Amino acid sequence: MDATHPLLEVRNLTKEFHLHLVDGRTITPFAGLSFSVPEGSLCMLAGRSGAGKTTILRCIYRTYLTTAGEIWYDSQKFGRIDLATASEEEILQLREREIGFCSQFLKVLPRVPALDVTAEPLLKCGWSRAEALTEASRWLKRLGIEESRWQASPITFSGGEQQRINIARAFIAAPRLLLLDEPTASLDAYSKSIVLDMISEARAAGVTIVAVSHDMAALRPLADTIFNVPEHASLAAVQES
């Protein structure tokens, strides 16, 4: 990688939402945001609730389209690429091989066992099914998911257990760029300590992490940089109205 460029560089990012089902108004959680994340570092996005921190992660992962701005990522597959304008095929390949996302909510197909759900990212990376399931079992053990539950659908799990499955799926394939949205939410103290260890290990292994968390006390010591997301005026007006 060219050392003059960070792994991730966000330039003048703006996102608007049109509330068609309300009264047609437009809200802008953020506008003109710029920040960069060096390779192998952990960047925390800080700011009050509603500032658009999770929306930034979703724009980087491209589950949200940006309204304006650029999101430059130094990929192994395509070189330096703007995630805001990359093709759907390019984004899918990057998600399979290089960019991971851990959301607050687990979305899986019904009746798929937890072990298979956890192993899926490895299968997409070309692992054999036997190897992927073996590795998935190791992660489920570490995160305290009882072996008797591995063949059950995660839909039947508690919120904390589902979050642990989400975390296992995000970490298991060791993506180059990992986006974490409230990774310690819904977790008990013991599970949270395990996840914090996993974040530290991933960072030490060279994974670049962008994280959003209300648990700043736990994650702040792990962060290399903290980017404060300012609250945009148009969103504040909506919240106060």
Short mmCIF file of the C-alpha atoms (twelve columns), coordinates in Angstrom:
data_MODEL
# 
_entry.id   MODEL 
# 
loop_
_atom_site.group_PDB 
_atom_site.id 
_atom_site.type_symbol 
_atom_site.label_atom_id 
_atom_site.label_alt_id 
_atom_site.label_comp_id 
_atom_site.label_asym_id 
_atom_site.label_seq_id 
_atom_site.Cartn_x 
_atom_site.Cartn_y 
_atom_site.Cartn_z 
_atom_site.pdbx_PDB_model_num 
ATOM 1   C CA . MET A 1   0.000   0.000   0.000  1 
ATOM 2   C CA . ASP A 2   1.182   3.535   -0.754 1 
ATOM 3   C CA . ALA A 3   2.245   4.933   2.602  1 
ATOM 4   C CA . THR A 4   1.103   8.434   1.592  1 
ATOM 5   C CA . HIS A 5   -2.541  7.360   1.733  1 
ATOM 6   C CA . PRO A 6   -4.534  6.146   4.754  1 
ATOM 7   C CA . LEU A 7   -6.426  2.887   4.405  1 
ATOM 8   C CA . LEU A 8   -9.705  4.828   4.581  1 
ATOM 9   C CA . GLU A 9   -10.275 8.476   3.731  1 
ATOM 10  C CA . VAL A 10  -13.684 10.147  3.952  1 
ATOM 11  C CA . ARG A 11  -13.945 13.459  2.101  1 
ATOM 12  C CA . ASN A 12  -16.786 15.978  2.377  1 
ATOM 13  C CA . LEU A 13  -19.348 13.266  3.115  1 
ATOM 14  C CA . THR A 14  -22.999 14.332  3.154  1 
ATOM 15  C CA . LYS A 15  -26.084 12.210  3.686  1 
ATOM 16  C CA . GLU A 16  -29.696 13.318  3.303  1 
ATOM 17  C CA . PHE A 17  -32.885 11.400  4.049  1 
ATOM 18  C CA . HIS A 18  -36.191 12.291  2.412  1 
ATOM 19  C CA . LEU A 19  -39.116 11.573  4.752  1 
ATOM 20  C CA . HIS A 20  -41.682 10.710  2.097  1 
ATOM 21  C CA . LEU A 21  -44.005 8.999   4.583  1 
ATOM 22  C CA . VAL A 22  -44.010 11.926  7.005  1 
ATOM 23  C CA . ASP A 23  -44.304 15.278  5.263  1 
ATOM 24  C CA . GLY A 24  -41.704 15.105  2.510  1 
ATOM 25  C CA . ARG A 25  -39.085 17.047  4.449  1 
ATOM 26  C CA . THR A 26  -35.379 16.361  4.059  1 
ATOM 27  C CA . ILE A 27  -33.103 15.810  7.030  1 
ATOM 28  C CA . THR A 28  -29.313 15.906  6.901  1 
ATOM 29  C CA . PRO A 29  -27.613 14.045  9.775  1 
ATOM 30  C CA . PHE A 30  -24.211 15.292  8.618  1 
ATOM 31  C CA . ALA A 31  -22.709 17.350  5.815  1 
ATOM 32  C CA . GLY A 32  -19.157 17.888  4.624  1 
ATOM 33  C CA . LEU A 33  -17.543 15.378  6.984  1 
ATOM 34  C CA . SER A 34  -13.887 14.546  6.396  1 
ATOM 35  C CA . PHE A 35  -11.616 12.205  8.327  1 
ATOM 36  C CA . SER A 36  -9.019  9.524   7.632  1 
ATOM 37  C CA . VAL A 37  -8.080  6.240   9.273  1 
ATOM 38  C CA . PRO A 38  -4.498  4.929   9.074  1 
ATOM 39  C CA . GLU A 39  -3.968  1.251   8.398  1 
ATOM 40  C CA . GLY A 40  -3.990  -0.914  11.517 1 
ATOM 41  C CA . SER A 41  -5.563  1.744   13.730 1 
ATOM 42  C CA . LEU A 42  -8.850  2.000   15.607 1 
ATOM 43  C CA . CYS A 43  -10.915 5.122   14.987 1 
ATOM 44  C CA . MET A 44  -13.914 5.802   17.204 1 
ATOM 45  C CA . LEU A 45  -16.774 7.953   15.963 1 
ATOM 46  C CA . ALA A 46  -18.071 10.027  18.869 1 
ATOM 47  C CA . GLY A 47  -20.994 12.433  19.147 1 
ATOM 48  C CA . ARG A 48  -24.433 12.760  20.668 1 
ATOM 49  C CA . SER A 49  -27.220 10.369  19.771 1 
ATOM 50  C CA . GLY A 50  -28.681 11.281  16.386 1 
ATOM 51  C CA . ALA A 51  -25.486 12.788  14.997 1 
ATOM 52  C CA . GLY A 52  -25.349 10.101  12.308 1 
ATOM 53  C CA . LYS A 53  -22.508 7.883   13.541 1 
ATOM 54  C CA . THR A 54  -24.135 4.609   12.477 1 
ATOM 55  C CA . THR A 55  -25.150 6.233   9.196  1 
ATOM 56  C CA . ILE A 56  -21.471 6.944   8.489  1 
ATOM 57  C CA . LEU A 57  -20.663 3.252   8.946  1 
ATOM 58  C CA . ARG A 58  -23.504 2.293   6.624  1 
ATOM 59  C CA . CYS A 59  -22.273 4.730   3.984  1 
ATOM 60  C CA . ILE A 60  -18.787 3.190   4.187  1 
ATOM 61  C CA . TYR A 61  -20.261 -0.320  3.911  1 
ATOM 62  C CA . ARG A 62  -22.590 1.005   1.180  1 
ATOM 63  C CA . THR A 63  -25.855 -0.166  2.669  1 
ATOM 64  C CA . TYR A 64  -26.648 3.572   2.376  1 
ATOM 65  C CA . LEU A 65  -25.857 5.570   -0.739 1 
ATOM 66  C CA . THR A 66  -24.131 8.864   -0.073 1 
ATOM 67  C CA . THR A 67  -25.685 12.166  -1.120 1 
ATOM 68  C CA . ALA A 68  -22.305 13.790  -1.772 1 
ATOM 69  C CA . GLY A 69  -18.649 13.224  -0.990 1 
ATOM 70  C CA . GLU A 70  -16.060 10.493  -1.438 1 
ATOM 71  C CA . ILE A 71  -15.015 7.424   0.574  1 
ATOM 72  C CA . TRP A 72  -11.583 6.307   -0.570 1 
ATOM 73  C CA . TYR A 73  -10.424 2.834   0.430  1 
ATOM 74  C CA . ASP A 74  -7.058  1.229   -0.435 1 
ATOM 75  C CA . SER A 75  -8.205  -2.248  -1.394 1 
ATOM 76  C CA . GLN A 76  -6.109  -5.268  -2.262 1 
ATOM 77  C CA . LYS A 77  -8.531  -6.275  -5.016 1 
ATOM 78  C CA . PHE A 78  -9.082  -2.993  -6.878 1 
ATOM 79  C CA . GLY A 79  -6.449  -0.603  -5.554 1 
ATOM 80  C CA . ARG A 80  -7.629  2.788   -4.339 1 
ATOM 81  C CA . ILE A 81  -11.387 2.870   -4.868 1 
ATOM 82  C CA . ASP A 82  -14.183 5.301   -4.022 1 
ATOM 83  C CA . LEU A 83  -16.755 3.235   -2.127 1 
ATOM 84  C CA . ALA A 84  -19.367 5.930   -2.733 1 
ATOM 85  C CA . THR A 85  -19.336 5.337   -6.498 1 
ATOM 86  C CA . ALA A 86  -18.024 1.767   -6.824 1 
ATOM 87  C CA . SER A 87  -20.176 -0.731  -8.708 1 
ATOM 88  C CA . GLU A 88  -22.436 -3.167  -6.843 1 
ATOM 89  C CA . GLU A 89  -20.225 -6.053  -7.986 1 
ATOM 90  C CA . GLU A 90  -17.107 -4.346  -6.612 1 
ATOM 91  C CA . ILE A 91  -18.834 -3.670  -3.293 1 
ATOM 92  C CA . LEU A 92  -19.985 -7.299  -2.992 1 
ATOM 93  C CA . GLN A 93  -16.464 -8.567  -3.624 1 
ATOM 94  C CA . LEU A 94  -15.021 -6.182  -1.049 1 
ATOM 95  C CA . ARG A 95  -17.605 -7.279  1.523  1 
ATOM 96  C CA . GLU A 96  -16.730 -10.918 0.930  1 
ATOM 97  C CA . ARG A 97  -12.957 -10.463 1.110  1 
ATOM 98  C CA . GLU A 98  -11.942 -7.215  2.763  1 
ATOM 99  C CA . ILE A 99  -14.629 -5.221  4.598  1 
ATOM 100 C CA . GLY A 100 -16.592 -6.565  7.558  1 
ATOM 101 C CA . PHE A 101 -19.548 -5.019  9.364  1 
ATOM 102 C CA . CYS A 102 -20.979 -5.834  12.782 1 
ATOM 103 C CA . SER A 103 -24.390 -4.268  13.227 1 
ATOM 104 C CA . GLN A 104 -26.462 -4.094  16.400 1 
ATOM 105 C CA . PHE A 105 -29.050 -6.469  14.960 1 
ATOM 106 C CA . LEU A 106 -28.596 -9.976  13.560 1 
ATOM 107 C CA . LYS A 107 -30.342 -10.641 10.246 1 
ATOM 108 C CA . VAL A 108 -30.200 -14.261 9.117  1 
ATOM 109 C CA . LEU A 109 -32.319 -16.735 7.209  1 
ATOM 110 C CA . PRO A 110 -34.698 -18.799 9.361  1 
ATOM 111 C CA . ARG A 111 -33.750 -22.378 10.250 1 
ATOM 112 C CA . VAL A 112 -30.038 -21.920 9.410  1 
ATOM 113 C CA . PRO A 113 -27.995 -23.258 12.363 1 
ATOM 114 C CA . ALA A 114 -25.837 -20.852 14.346 1 
ATOM 115 C CA . LEU A 115 -22.708 -22.812 13.398 1 
ATOM 116 C CA . ASP A 116 -23.426 -22.354 9.680  1 
ATOM 117 C CA . VAL A 117 -24.298 -18.688 10.153 1 
ATOM 118 C CA . THR A 118 -20.936 -18.127 11.856 1 
ATOM 119 C CA . ALA A 119 -18.995 -20.082 9.218  1 
ATOM 120 C CA . GLU A 120 -20.571 -18.303 6.237  1 
ATOM 121 C CA . PRO A 121 -17.923 -15.535 5.859  1 
ATOM 122 C CA . LEU A 122 -15.174 -18.182 5.645  1 
ATOM 123 C CA . LEU A 123 -17.062 -20.127 2.980  1 
ATOM 124 C CA . LYS A 124 -17.291 -16.944 0.910  1 
ATOM 125 C CA . CYS A 125 -13.517 -16.602 1.242  1 
ATOM 126 C CA . GLY A 126 -12.991 -20.060 -0.225 1 
ATOM 127 C CA . TRP A 127 -12.535 -22.195 2.891  1 
ATOM 128 C CA . SER A 128 -13.723 -25.790 2.746  1 
ATOM 129 C CA . ARG A 129 -16.924 -26.467 4.656  1 
ATOM 130 C CA . ALA A 130 -15.152 -28.726 7.173  1 
ATOM 131 C CA . GLU A 131 -12.458 -26.145 7.904  1 
ATOM 132 C CA . ALA A 132 -14.988 -23.315 8.140  1 
ATOM 133 C CA . LEU A 133 -17.188 -25.212 10.596 1 
ATOM 134 C CA . THR A 134 -14.181 -26.126 12.738 1 
ATOM 135 C CA . GLU A 135 -13.101 -22.491 12.915 1 
ATOM 136 C CA . ALA A 136 -16.672 -21.352 13.577 1 
ATOM 137 C CA . SER A 137 -16.925 -23.771 16.517 1 
ATOM 138 C CA . ARG A 138 -13.777 -22.263 18.001 1 
ATOM 139 C CA . TRP A 139 -15.276 -18.759 17.866 1 
ATOM 140 C CA . LEU A 140 -18.605 -19.861 19.327 1 
ATOM 141 C CA . LYS A 141 -16.808 -21.558 22.207 1 
ATOM 142 C CA . ARG A 142 -14.769 -18.458 22.914 1 
ATOM 143 C CA . LEU A 143 -17.886 -16.287 22.943 1 
ATOM 144 C CA . GLY A 144 -19.683 -18.613 25.347 1 
ATOM 145 C CA . ILE A 145 -22.350 -20.037 23.037 1 
ATOM 146 C CA . GLU A 146 -23.304 -23.449 24.420 1 
ATOM 147 C CA . GLU A 147 -22.481 -26.301 22.028 1 
ATOM 148 C CA . SER A 148 -26.009 -27.634 22.494 1 
ATOM 149 C CA . ARG A 149 -27.261 -24.446 20.738 1 
ATOM 150 C CA . TRP A 150 -25.001 -24.577 17.692 1 
ATOM 151 C CA . GLN A 151 -27.532 -26.424 15.517 1 
ATOM 152 C CA . ALA A 152 -30.377 -24.088 16.515 1 
ATOM 153 C CA . SER A 153 -31.284 -20.969 14.559 1 
ATOM 154 C CA . PRO A 154 -29.906 -17.749 16.096 1 
ATOM 155 C CA . ILE A 155 -33.417 -16.334 15.714 1 
ATOM 156 C CA . THR A 156 -34.296 -18.324 18.848 1 
ATOM 157 C CA . PHE A 157 -31.383 -16.824 20.826 1 
ATOM 158 C CA . SER A 158 -31.471 -13.989 23.326 1 
ATOM 159 C CA . GLY A 159 -30.389 -10.492 22.287 1 
ATOM 160 C CA . GLY A 160 -26.980 -10.924 23.896 1 
ATOM 161 C CA . GLU A 161 -26.424 -14.295 22.206 1 
ATOM 162 C CA . GLN A 162 -27.417 -12.871 18.837 1 
ATOM 163 C CA . GLN A 163 -24.946 -10.039 19.339 1 
ATOM 164 C CA . ARG A 164 -22.196 -12.577 20.031 1 
ATOM 165 C CA . ILE A 165 -23.051 -14.384 16.770 1 
ATOM 166 C CA . ASN A 166 -22.859 -11.039 14.970 1 
ATOM 167 C CA . ILE A 167 -19.430 -10.406 16.473 1 
ATOM 168 C CA . ALA A 168 -18.158 -13.865 15.531 1 
ATOM 169 C CA . ARG A 169 -19.302 -13.366 11.929 1 
ATOM 170 C CA . ALA A 170 -17.600 -9.982  11.760 1 
ATOM 171 C CA . PHE A 171 -14.236 -11.115 13.158 1 
ATOM 172 C CA . ILE A 172 -13.922 -14.673 11.884 1 
ATOM 173 C CA . ALA A 173 -12.598 -13.887 8.393  1 
ATOM 174 C CA . ALA A 174 -10.162 -11.198 9.629  1 
ATOM 175 C CA . PRO A 175 -11.222 -8.420  7.222  1 
ATOM 176 C CA . ARG A 176 -8.777  -5.625  6.431  1 
ATOM 177 C CA . LEU A 177 -11.389 -3.020  7.413  1 
ATOM 178 C CA . LEU A 178 -13.850 -3.780  10.204 1 
ATOM 179 C CA . LEU A 179 -16.851 -1.564  10.972 1 
ATOM 180 C CA . LEU A 180 -18.311 -2.042  14.459 1 
ATOM 181 C CA . ASP A 181 -21.678 -0.600  15.465 1 
ATOM 182 C CA . GLU A 182 -22.169 -0.838  19.247 1 
ATOM 183 C CA . PRO A 183 -20.131 -4.064  19.554 1 
ATOM 184 C CA . THR A 184 -20.613 -4.351  23.334 1 
ATOM 185 C CA . ALA A 185 -24.346 -3.567  23.411 1 
ATOM 186 C CA . SER A 186 -26.548 -6.249  25.032 1 
ATOM 187 C CA . LEU A 187 -23.514 -8.037  26.480 1 
ATOM 188 C CA . ASP A 188 -22.868 -8.977  30.091 1 
ATOM 189 C CA . ALA A 189 -19.604 -7.936  31.718 1 
ATOM 190 C CA . TYR A 190 -17.831 -11.234 30.981 1 
ATOM 191 C CA . SER A 191 -18.832 -11.302 27.304 1 
ATOM 192 C CA . LYS A 192 -17.886 -7.643  26.951 1 
ATOM 193 C CA . SER A 193 -14.388 -8.349  28.267 1 
ATOM 194 C CA . ILE A 194 -13.971 -11.105 25.655 1 
ATOM 195 C CA . VAL A 195 -15.088 -8.788  22.848 1 
ATOM 196 C CA . LEU A 196 -12.704 -6.061  24.008 1 
ATOM 197 C CA . ASP A 197 -9.888  -8.617  23.930 1 
ATOM 198 C CA . MET A 198 -10.922 -9.599  20.396 1 
ATOM 199 C CA . ILE A 199 -10.857 -5.968  19.289 1 
ATOM 200 C CA . SER A 200 -7.374  -5.535  20.784 1 
ATOM 201 C CA . GLU A 201 -6.137  -8.701  19.072 1 
ATOM 202 C CA . ALA A 202 -7.585  -7.686  15.696 1 
ATOM 203 C CA . ARG A 203 -5.986  -4.254  15.934 1 
ATOM 204 C CA . ALA A 204 -2.639  -5.811  16.899 1 
ATOM 205 C CA . ALA A 205 -2.921  -8.115  13.875 1 
ATOM 206 C CA . GLY A 206 -3.253  -5.110  11.569 1 
ATOM 207 C CA . VAL A 207 -7.016  -4.922  11.113 1 
ATOM 208 C CA . THR A 208 -8.221  -1.343  10.649 1 
ATOM 209 C CA . ILE A 209 -11.318 -0.647  12.753 1 
ATOM 210 C CA . VAL A 210 -13.937 2.099   12.732 1 
ATOM 211 C CA . ALA A 211 -16.238 1.805   15.747 1 
ATOM 212 C CA . VAL A 212 -19.357 3.439   17.134 1 
ATOM 213 C CA . SER A 213 -20.193 2.860   20.789 1 
ATOM 214 C CA . HIS A 214 -21.999 4.548   23.636 1 
ATOM 215 C CA . ASP A 215 -19.661 2.608   25.930 1 
ATOM 216 C CA . MET A 216 -16.835 5.115   25.503 1 
ATOM 217 C CA . ALA A 217 -15.261 4.210   28.837 1 
ATOM 218 C CA . ALA A 218 -14.591 0.664   27.622 1 
ATOM 219 C CA . LEU A 219 -13.481 1.419   24.075 1 
ATOM 220 C CA . ARG A 220 -11.696 4.752   24.437 1 
ATOM 221 C CA . PRO A 221 -8.484  3.151   25.820 1 
ATOM 222 C CA . LEU A 222 -8.261  1.018   22.649 1 
ATOM 223 C CA . ALA A 223 -8.741  3.906   20.221 1 
ATOM 224 C CA . ASP A 224 -5.883  5.517   18.296 1 
ATOM 225 C CA . THR A 225 -8.068  8.395   17.143 1 
ATOM 226 C CA . ILE A 226 -11.499 9.781   18.039 1 
ATOM 227 C CA . PHE A 227 -13.492 11.682  15.446 1 
ATOM 228 C CA . ASN A 228 -16.252 13.845  16.898 1 
ATOM 229 C CA . VAL A 229 -19.248 13.938  14.580 1 
ATOM 230 C CA . PRO A 230 -20.938 17.343  14.854 1 
ATOM 231 C CA . GLU A 231 -24.717 17.480  14.965 1 
ATOM 232 C CA . HIS A 232 -26.057 19.028  11.796 1 
ATOM 233 C CA . ALA A 233 -28.456 21.946  12.134 1 
ATOM 234 C CA . SER A 234 -31.236 20.484  9.973  1 
ATOM 235 C CA . LEU A 235 -31.388 17.336  12.089 1 
ATOM 236 C CA . ALA A 236 -31.413 19.338  15.327 1 
ATOM 237 C CA . ALA A 237 -34.381 21.326  14.044 1 
ATOM 238 C CA . VAL A 238 -36.299 18.098  13.342 1 
ATOM 239 C CA . GLN A 239 -35.500 16.709  16.811 1 
ATOM 240 C CA . GLU A 240 -36.684 19.896  18.523 1 
ATOM 241 C CA . SER A 241 -39.882 20.317  16.499 1 
# 
